[in-house]
Coordinates of C-alpha atoms in Angstrom, one line a residue:
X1 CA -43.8 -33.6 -37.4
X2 CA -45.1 -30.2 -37.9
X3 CA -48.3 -30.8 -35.2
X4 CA -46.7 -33.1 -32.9
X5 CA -43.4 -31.7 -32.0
X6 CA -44.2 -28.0 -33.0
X7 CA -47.7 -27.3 -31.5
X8 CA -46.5 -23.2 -31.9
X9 CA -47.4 -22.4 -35.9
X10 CA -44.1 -20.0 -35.1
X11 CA -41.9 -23.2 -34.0
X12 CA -43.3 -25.4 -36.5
X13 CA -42.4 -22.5 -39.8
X14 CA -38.9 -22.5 -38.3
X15 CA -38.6 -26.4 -38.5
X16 CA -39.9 -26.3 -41.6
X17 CA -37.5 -23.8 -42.6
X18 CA -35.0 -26.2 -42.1
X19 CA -36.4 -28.6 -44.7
X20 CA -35.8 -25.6 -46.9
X21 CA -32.4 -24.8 -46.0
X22 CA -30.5 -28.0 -44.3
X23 CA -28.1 -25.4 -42.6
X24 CA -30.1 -24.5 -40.0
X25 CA -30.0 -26.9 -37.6
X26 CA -32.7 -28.2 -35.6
X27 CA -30.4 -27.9 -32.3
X28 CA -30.4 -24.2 -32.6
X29 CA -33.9 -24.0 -33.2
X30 CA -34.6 -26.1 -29.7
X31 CA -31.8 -23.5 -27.9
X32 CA -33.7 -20.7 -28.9
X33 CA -37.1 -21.6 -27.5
X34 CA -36.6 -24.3 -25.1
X35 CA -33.7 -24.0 -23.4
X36 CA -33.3 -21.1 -20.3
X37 CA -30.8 -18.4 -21.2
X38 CA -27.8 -18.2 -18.9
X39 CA -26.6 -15.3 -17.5
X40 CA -23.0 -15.5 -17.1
X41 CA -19.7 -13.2 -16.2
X42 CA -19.6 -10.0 -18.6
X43 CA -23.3 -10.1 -19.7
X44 CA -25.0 -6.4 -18.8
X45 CA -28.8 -5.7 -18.3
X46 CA -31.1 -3.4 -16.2
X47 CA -31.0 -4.7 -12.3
X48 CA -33.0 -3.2 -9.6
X49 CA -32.6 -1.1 -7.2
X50 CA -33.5 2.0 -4.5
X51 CA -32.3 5.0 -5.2
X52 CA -31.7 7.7 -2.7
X53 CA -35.4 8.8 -2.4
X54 CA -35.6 5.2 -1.7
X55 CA -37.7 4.7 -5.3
X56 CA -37.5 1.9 -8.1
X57 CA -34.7 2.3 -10.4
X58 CA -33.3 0.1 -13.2
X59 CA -29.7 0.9 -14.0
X60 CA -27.4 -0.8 -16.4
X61 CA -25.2 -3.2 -14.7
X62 CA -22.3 -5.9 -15.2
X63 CA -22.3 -9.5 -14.0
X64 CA -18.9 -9.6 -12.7
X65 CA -19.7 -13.3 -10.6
X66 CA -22.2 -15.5 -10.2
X67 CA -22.7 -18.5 -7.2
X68 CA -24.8 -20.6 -6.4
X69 CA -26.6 -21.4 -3.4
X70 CA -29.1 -23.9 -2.1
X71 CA -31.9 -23.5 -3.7
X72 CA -31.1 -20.3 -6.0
X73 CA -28.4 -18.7 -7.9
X74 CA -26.7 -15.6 -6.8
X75 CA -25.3 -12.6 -9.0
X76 CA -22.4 -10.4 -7.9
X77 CA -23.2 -6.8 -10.3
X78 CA -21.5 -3.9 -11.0
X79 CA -23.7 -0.7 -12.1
X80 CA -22.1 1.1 -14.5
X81 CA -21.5 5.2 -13.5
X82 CA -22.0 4.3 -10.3
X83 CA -19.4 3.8 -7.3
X84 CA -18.0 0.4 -6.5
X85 CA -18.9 0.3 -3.0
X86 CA -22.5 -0.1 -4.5
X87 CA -21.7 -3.0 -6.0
X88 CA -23.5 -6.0 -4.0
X89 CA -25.1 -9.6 -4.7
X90 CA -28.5 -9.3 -6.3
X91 CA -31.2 -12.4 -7.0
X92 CA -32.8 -13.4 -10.3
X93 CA -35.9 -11.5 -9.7
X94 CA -33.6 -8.3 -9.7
X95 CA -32.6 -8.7 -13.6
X96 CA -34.4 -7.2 -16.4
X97 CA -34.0 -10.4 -18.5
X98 CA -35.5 -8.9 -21.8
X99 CA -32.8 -6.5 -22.0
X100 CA -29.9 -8.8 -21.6
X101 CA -26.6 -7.8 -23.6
X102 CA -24.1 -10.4 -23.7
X103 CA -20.5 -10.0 -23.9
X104 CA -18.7 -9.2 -26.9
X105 CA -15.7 -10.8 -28.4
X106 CA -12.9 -8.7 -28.7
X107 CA -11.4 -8.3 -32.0
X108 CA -8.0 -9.3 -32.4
X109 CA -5.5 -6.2 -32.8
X110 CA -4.2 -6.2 -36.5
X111 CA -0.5 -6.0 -37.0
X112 CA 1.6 -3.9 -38.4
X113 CA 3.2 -5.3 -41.5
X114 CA 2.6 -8.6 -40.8
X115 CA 5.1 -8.5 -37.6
X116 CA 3.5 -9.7 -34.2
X117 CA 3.3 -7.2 -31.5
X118 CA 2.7 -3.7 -33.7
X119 CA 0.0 -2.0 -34.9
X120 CA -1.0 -0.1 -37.7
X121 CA -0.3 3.6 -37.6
X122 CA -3.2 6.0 -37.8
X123 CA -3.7 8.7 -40.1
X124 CA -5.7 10.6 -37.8
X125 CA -3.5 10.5 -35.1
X126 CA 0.2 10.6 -37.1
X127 CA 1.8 14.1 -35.5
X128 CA 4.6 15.8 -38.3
X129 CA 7.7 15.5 -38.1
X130 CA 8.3 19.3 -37.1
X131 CA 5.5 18.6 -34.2
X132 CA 7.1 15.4 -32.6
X133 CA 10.3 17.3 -31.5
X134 CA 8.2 19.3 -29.7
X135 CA 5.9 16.8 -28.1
X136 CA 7.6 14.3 -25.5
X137 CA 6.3 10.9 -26.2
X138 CA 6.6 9.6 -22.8
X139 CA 6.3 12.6 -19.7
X140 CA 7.7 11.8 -16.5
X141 CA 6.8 13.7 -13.4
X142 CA 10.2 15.2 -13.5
X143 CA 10.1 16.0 -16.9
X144 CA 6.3 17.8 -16.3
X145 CA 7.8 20.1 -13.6
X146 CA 10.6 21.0 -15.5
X147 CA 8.2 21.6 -18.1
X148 CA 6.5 23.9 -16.0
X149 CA 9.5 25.8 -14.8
X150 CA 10.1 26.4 -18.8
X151 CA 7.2 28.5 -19.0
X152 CA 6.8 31.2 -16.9
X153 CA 3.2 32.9 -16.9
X154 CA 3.0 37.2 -16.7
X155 CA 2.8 38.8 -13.2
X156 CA -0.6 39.4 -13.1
X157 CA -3.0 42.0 -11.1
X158 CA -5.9 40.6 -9.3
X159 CA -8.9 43.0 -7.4
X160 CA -11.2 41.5 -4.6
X161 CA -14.9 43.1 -4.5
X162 CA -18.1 42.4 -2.9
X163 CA -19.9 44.3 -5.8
X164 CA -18.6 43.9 -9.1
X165 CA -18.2 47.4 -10.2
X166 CA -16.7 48.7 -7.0
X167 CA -13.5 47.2 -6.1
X168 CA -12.8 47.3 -2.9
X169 CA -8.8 44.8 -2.5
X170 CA -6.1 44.6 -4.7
X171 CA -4.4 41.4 -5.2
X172 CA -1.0 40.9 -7.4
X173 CA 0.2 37.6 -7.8
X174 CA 3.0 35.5 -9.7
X175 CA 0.2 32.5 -10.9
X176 CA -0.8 30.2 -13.4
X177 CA -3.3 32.0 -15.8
X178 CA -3.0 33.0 -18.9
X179 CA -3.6 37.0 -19.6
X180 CA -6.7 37.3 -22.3
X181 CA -7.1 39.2 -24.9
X182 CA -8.4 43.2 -23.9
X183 CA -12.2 43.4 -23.9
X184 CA -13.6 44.8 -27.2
X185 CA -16.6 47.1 -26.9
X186 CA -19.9 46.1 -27.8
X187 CA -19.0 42.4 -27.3
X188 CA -20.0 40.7 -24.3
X189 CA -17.0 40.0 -21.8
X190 CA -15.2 36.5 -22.0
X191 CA -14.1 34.4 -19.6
X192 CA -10.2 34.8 -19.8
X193 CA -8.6 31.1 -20.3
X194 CA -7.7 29.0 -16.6
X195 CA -10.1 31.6 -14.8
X196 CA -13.4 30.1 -15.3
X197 CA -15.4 27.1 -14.0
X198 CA -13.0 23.8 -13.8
X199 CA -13.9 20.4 -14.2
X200 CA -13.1 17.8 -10.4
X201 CA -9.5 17.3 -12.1
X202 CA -9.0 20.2 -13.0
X203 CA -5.7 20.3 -10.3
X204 CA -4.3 16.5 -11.5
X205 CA -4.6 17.4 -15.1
X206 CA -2.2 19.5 -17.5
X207 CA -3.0 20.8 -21.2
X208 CA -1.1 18.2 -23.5
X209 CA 0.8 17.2 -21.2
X210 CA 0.6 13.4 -20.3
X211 CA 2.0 12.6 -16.7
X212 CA 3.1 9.6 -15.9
X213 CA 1.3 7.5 -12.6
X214 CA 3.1 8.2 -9.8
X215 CA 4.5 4.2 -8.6
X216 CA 6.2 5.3 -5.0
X217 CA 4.5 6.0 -1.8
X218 CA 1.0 4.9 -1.2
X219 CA -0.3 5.4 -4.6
X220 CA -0.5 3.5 -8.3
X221 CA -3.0 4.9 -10.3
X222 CA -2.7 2.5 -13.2
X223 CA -5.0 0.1 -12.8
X224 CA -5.0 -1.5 -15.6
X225 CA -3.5 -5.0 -13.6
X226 CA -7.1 -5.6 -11.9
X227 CA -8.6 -8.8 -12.1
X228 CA -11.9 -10.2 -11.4
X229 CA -11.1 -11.4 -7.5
X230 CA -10.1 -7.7 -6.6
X231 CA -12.9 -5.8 -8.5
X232 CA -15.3 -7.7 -5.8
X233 CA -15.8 -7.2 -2.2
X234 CA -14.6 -10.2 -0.3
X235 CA -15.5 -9.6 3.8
X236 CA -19.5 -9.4 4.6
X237 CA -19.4 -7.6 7.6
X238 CA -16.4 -6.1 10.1
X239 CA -17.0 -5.9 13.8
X240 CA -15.2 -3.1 15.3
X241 CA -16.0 -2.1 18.9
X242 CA -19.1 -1.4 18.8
X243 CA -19.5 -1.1 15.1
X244 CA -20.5 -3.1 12.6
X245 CA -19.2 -1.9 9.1
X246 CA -20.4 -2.9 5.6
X247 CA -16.9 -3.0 3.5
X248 CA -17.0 -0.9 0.0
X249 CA -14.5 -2.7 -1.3
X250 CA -11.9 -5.3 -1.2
X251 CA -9.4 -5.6 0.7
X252 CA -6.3 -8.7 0.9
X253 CA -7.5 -10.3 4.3
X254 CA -6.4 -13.8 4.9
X255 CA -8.6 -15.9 2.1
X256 CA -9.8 -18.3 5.2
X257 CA -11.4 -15.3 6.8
X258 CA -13.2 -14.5 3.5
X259 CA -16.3 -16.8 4.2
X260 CA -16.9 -15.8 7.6
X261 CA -20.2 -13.7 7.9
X262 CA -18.4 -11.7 10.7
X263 CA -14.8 -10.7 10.9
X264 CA -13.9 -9.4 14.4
X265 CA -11.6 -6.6 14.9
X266 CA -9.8 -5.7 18.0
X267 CA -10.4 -1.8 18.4
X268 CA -7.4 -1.1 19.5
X269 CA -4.5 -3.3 18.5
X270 CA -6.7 -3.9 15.0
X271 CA -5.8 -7.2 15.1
X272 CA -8.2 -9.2 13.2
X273 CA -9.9 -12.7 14.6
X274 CA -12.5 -15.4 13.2
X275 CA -15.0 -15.6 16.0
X276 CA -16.3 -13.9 18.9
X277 CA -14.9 -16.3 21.2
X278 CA -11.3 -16.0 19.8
X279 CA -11.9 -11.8 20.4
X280 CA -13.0 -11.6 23.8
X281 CA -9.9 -14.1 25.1
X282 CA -7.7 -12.0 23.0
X283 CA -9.5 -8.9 25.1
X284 CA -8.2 -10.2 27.7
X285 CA -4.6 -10.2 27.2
X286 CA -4.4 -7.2 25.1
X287 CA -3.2 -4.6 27.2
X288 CA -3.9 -1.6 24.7
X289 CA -6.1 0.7 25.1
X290 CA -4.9 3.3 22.5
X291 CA -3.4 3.4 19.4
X292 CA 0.7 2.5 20.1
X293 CA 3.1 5.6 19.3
X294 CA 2.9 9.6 21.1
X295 CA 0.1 11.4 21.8
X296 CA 1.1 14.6 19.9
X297 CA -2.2 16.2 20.2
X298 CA -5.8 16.3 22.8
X299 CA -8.6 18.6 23.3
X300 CA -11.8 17.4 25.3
X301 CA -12.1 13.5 24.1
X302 CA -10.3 14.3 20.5
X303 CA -7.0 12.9 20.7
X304 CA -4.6 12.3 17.5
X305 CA -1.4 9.9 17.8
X306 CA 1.4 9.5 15.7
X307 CA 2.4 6.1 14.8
X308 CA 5.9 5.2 13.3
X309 CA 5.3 2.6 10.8
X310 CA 8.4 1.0 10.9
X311 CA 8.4 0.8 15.1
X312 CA 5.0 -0.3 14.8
X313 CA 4.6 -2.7 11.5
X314 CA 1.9 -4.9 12.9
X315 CA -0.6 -1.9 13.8
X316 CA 0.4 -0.1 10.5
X317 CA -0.2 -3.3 8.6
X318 CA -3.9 -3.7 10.1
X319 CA -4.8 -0.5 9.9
X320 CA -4.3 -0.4 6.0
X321 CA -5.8 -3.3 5.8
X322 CA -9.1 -2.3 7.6
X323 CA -8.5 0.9 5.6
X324 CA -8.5 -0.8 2.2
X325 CA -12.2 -1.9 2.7
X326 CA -13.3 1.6 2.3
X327 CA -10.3 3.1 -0.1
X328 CA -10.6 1.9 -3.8
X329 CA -8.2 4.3 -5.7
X330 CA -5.5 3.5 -2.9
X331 CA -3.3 0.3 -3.7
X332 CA -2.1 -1.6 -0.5
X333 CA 1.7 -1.5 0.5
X334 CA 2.7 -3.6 3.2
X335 CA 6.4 -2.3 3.7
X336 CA 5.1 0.2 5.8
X337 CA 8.4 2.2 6.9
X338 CA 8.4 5.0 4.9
X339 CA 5.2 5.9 6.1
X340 CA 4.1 8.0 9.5
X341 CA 0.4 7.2 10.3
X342 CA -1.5 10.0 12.5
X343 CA -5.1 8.4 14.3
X344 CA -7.7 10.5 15.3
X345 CA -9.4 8.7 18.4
X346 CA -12.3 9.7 20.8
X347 CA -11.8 9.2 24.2
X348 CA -14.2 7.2 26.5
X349 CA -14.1 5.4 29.9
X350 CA -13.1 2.1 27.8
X351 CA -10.3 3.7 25.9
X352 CA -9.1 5.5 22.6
X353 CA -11.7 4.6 20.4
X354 CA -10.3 4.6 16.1
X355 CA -12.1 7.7 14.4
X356 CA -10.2 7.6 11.6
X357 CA -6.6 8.4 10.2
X358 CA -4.4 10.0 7.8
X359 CA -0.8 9.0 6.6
X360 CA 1.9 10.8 4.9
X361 CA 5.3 10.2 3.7
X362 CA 8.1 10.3 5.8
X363 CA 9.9 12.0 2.9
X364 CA 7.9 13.3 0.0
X365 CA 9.6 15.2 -2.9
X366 CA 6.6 16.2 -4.2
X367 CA 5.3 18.1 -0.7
X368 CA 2.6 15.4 -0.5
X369 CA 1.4 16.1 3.3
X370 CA -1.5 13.2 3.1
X371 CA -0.8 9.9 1.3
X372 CA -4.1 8.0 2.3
X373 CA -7.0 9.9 4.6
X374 CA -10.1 8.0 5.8
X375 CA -13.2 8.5 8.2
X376 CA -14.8 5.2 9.5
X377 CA -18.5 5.1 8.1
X378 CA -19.9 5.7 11.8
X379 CA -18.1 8.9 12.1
X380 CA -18.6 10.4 8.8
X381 CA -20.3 13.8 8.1
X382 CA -20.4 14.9 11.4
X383 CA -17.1 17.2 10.5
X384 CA -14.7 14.3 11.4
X385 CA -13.0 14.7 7.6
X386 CA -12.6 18.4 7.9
X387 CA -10.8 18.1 11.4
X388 CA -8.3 15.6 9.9
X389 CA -7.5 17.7 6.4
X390 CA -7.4 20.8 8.8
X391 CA -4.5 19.0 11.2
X392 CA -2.7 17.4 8.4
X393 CA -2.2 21.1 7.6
X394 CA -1.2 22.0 11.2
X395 CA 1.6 19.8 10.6
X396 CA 2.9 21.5 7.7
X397 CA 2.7 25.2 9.6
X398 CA 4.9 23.3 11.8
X399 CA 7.6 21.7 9.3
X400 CA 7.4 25.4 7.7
X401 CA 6.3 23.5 4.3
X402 CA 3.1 23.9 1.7
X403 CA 1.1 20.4 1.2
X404 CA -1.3 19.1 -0.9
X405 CA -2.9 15.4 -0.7
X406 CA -1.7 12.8 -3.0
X407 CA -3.7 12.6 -6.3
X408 CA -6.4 11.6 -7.5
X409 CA -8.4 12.0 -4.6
X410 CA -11.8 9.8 -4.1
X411 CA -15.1 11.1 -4.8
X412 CA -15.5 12.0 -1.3
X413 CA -12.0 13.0 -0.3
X414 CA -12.6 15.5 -3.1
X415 CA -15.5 16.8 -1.7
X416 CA -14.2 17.3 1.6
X417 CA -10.7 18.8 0.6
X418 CA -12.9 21.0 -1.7
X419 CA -15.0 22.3 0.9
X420 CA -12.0 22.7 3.3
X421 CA -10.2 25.0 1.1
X422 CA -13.3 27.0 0.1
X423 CA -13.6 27.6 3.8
X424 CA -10.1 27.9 4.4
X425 CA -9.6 30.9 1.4
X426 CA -12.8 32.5 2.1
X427 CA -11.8 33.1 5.8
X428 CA -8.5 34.8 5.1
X429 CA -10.3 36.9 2.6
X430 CA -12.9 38.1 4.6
X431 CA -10.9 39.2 6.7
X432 CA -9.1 41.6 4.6
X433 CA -9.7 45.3 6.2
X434 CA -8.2 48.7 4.4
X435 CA -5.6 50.1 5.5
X436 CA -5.0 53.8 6.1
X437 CA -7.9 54.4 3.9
X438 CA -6.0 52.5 0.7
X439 CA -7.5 48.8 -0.6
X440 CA -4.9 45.7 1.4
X441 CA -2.9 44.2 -0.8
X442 CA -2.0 40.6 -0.4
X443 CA -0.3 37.2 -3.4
X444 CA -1.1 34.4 -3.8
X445 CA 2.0 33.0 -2.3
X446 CA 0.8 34.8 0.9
X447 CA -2.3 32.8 0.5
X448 CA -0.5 29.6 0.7
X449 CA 2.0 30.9 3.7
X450 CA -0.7 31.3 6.0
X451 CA -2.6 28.4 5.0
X452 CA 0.1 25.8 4.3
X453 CA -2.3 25.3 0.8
X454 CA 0.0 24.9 -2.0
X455 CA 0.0 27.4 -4.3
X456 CA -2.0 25.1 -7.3
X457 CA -4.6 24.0 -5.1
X458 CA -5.5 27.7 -4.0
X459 CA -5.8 28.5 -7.7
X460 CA -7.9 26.0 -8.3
X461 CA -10.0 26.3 -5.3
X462 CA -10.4 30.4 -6.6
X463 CA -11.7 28.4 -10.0
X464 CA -14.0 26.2 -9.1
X465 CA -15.8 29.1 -7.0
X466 CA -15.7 30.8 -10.2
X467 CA -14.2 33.9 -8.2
X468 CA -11.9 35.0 -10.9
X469 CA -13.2 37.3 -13.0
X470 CA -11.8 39.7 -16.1
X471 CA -13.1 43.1 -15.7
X472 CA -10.9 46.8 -17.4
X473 CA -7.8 45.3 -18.4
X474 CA -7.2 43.6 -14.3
X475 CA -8.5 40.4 -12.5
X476 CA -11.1 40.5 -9.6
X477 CA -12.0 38.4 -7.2
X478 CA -15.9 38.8 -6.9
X479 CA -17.8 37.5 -3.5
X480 CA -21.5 37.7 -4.1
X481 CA -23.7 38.0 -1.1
X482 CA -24.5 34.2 -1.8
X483 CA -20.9 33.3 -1.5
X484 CA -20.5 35.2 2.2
X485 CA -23.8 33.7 3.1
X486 CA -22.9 30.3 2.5
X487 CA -19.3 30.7 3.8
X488 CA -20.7 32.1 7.3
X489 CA -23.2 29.2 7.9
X490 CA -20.6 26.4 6.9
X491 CA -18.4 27.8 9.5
X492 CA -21.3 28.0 11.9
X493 CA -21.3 24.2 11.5
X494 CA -17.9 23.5 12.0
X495 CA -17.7 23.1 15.7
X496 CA -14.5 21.2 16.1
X497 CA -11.6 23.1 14.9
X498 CA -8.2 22.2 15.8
X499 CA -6.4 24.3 18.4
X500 CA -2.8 24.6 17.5
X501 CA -2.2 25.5 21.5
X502 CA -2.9 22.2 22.2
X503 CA -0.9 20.7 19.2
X504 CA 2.9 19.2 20.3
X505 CA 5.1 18.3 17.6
X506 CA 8.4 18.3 16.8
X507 CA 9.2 17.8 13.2
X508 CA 12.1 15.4 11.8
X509 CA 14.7 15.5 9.6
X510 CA 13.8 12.1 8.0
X511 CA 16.7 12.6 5.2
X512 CA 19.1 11.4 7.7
X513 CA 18.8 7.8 7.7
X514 CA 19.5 7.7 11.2
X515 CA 16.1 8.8 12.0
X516 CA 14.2 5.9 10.4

């Protein structure tokens, strides 16, 4: 048995291991070496891939699916730290099988007391007595602003220089920072507490203070209710116009349109067909050649319309749906009244061609003036994104209100909004001048009245360019020659403002129900 069956001296010690101990089975043995490991849902290992210098990289990924096809088998991955919309199908070849890691059991939760459904306490995390009347177990939104209102920061005194030791503005504001303690001397000067350097939630996050996901509007942050099906992109390929757009992520099509290597979009009614055929004879009698609702706004071939999504349903339902493929944090409502939708088209010979859109609440009591905001791929970073933050903005000098965007924002809407504001700020403080010899004065509330910019997000904009500084018992604002430099070629590249001569809009009072 030993030289017929085991020709490796490795296999054959193992077998005769089992004449040693009986309880190791031979079967296991034969799995081990024989048998081809399977790769199945939940396993992680190294896959390949390009990076952005378009080298070899090997980053740990999930299996999240796996199908097969004639001839080979198919694996859907997930890397991890990495986006979702670079999530795709990968071959065998792809996978670092040494390096496989399958999944682990999950331990079942042990009760508490021997009574299903509890846990045990934990000492590390028990809070006194004294300290839980002070903590709120469970934070509303509500509750968090009222919160807020409890605690009133000191009126603080803020200077804007150009050189550090040579103050040139004074600034006075009612804000949000703490005051720090007085320099000592001899010590090297701290950064006074809210004033420094802040991390991309710096503005959705409060200290302590759990806030509850906001479930109305466009947004539910808890997802905790995904499943496998919606973690995966389900459309191949969208043919828009004269686009053709690789989806990020999923998105609730019809399942029957799921396994078509094209789905075919009508540009302008959105409506979504299975073949080419079926789009050119619905071309011919679709009569639209622009998004349905008023044209409130145009400037050369940069038109925005406002669409009503309970006069227009269909269109509003479509365009979330198209919009879903690239929007991952956003979770798909198809009751669509409450909801205005503003396009941004670009105007041709053909038509009003779909550039991208933003929507907003018809009522929002938490001044959200953006629920969802999205460029098309084509269009992207050519200054697209700016011009639609900058006219959801234009809106809200008209209304007479601050906005801010629903949080959290994507990775790239954070960028954009980021860079917007930076601009935005830097602008209006550049263009400070003395007056009658004395340093111009000018709050933080001003800030946000010319701007429309609520209050928090200038704050944190003034943060994350590390601008506040601590200097003689008063805060500065400090704009290095790097910071001007940078600000004046960034607005050297933004060649498509919005000009609010050629915006017309007439606000609503959508609290009267008689609107809707």
């Amino acid at each position: 048995l030993f030289f017929i069956f085991n020709p490796s001296p490795a296999r054959g010690l193992l077998v005769g291991l089992h004449y040693v101990c009986p309880r190791l089975s031979l079967i296991y043995i034969f799995n081990i070496f024989f048998r081809q490991v399977d790769v199945i849902e939940g396993c992680r290992l190294p896959v390949l891939r390009k990076n952005q210098e378009n080298e070899d990289e090997w980053p740990l990924a999930e299996i999240l699916s796996v199908k097969e096809i004639p001839g080979r088998k198919l694996y859907y991955v997930h890397y991890i730290d990495f986006n979702k919309r670079l999530d795709e199908w990968v071959t065998p070849e792809r996978l670092d099988m040494k390096k496989l890691q399958f999944p682990k059991k999950e331990a079942k939760t042990p009760t508490k007391n021997g009574l299903p459904g509890s846990r045990p306490s934990s000492p590390e995390r028990e809070v006194p007595q004294a300290q839980q009347k002070c903590l709120p177990t469970k934070t509303s939104i509500s509750d968090f602003q009222v919160l807020q209102q409890q605690v009133q920061p000191p009126t603080i005194t803020v200077r804007l220089c150009f050189d550090f030791l040579s103050p040139l503005f004074k600034f006075s504001q009612n804000g949000t920072a703490r005051r720090p303690m007085p320099n000592q001397p001899g010590r090297k000067r701290k950064q006074p507490p809210n004033c420094g350097g802040t991390d991309e939630d710096s503005q959705d996050s409060s200290d302590g203070i759990p806030s509850a996901p906001r479930m109305t509007g466009s947004l539910v942050s808890d997802r905790s209710h995904d499943d496998i099906v919606t973690r995966m992109k389900n459309i191949d390929c969208i043919e828009l116009g004269r686009h053709r757009l690789k989806p990020w992520y999923f998105s609730p099509y019809p399942q029957e349109l799921t396994t078509l290597p094209i789905l075919y979009l009508c540009e302008f009614c959105l409506k979504y067909l299975k073949s080419l055929k079926c789009l050119q004879r619905h071309l011919t009698k679709c009569n639209l050649r622009h998004p349905p609702g008023n044209e409130i706004y145009r400037k050369g071939t940069i038109s925005f319309f406002e669409i009503d999504g309970r006069k227009n349903k269909t269109y509003s339902q479509n365009l979330c749906l198209l919009a879903k493929c690239f929007l991952d944090h956003k979770t798909l409502y198809y009751d669509t009244d409450p909801f205005l939708f503003y396009v941004m088209t670009e105007y041709d010979s053909k038509g009003f061609h779909i550039v991208g859109y933003f929507s907003k609440e018809k009522e929002s009591t938490e001044d959200y003036n953006v629920a969802c905001i999205l460029t098309l791929p084509p269009y992207q970073r050519r200054g697209y994104g700016k011009l639609l933050i900058e006219f959801s903005y234009e809106l809200s000098k008209v209304e007479g209100k601050t906005g801010t965007p629903e949080k959290p924002l994507s990775d790239l809407g954070l960028l954009s909004y980021r860079s917007y504001w930076s601009q935005t700020i830097l602008e209006i403080l550049m263009d400070l001048k003395p007056d009658n010899g004395e340093r111009p004065q000018i709050t933080i509330n001003e800030i946000s009245e010319i701007t429309s910019v609520k209050k928090e997000d200038v704050i944190s904009t003034l943060q994350y360019l590390n601008l506040i500084n601590y200097y003689k018992g008063q805060y500065i604002l400090t704009l290095s020659e790097d910071i001007v430099e940078g600000h004046e070629r960034a607005m050297q590249k933004r060649h498509l403002p919005i000009d609010p001569k050629c915006l017309h809009f007439t606000p609503k009072d959508w609290s009267k129900r008689g609107k809707w």
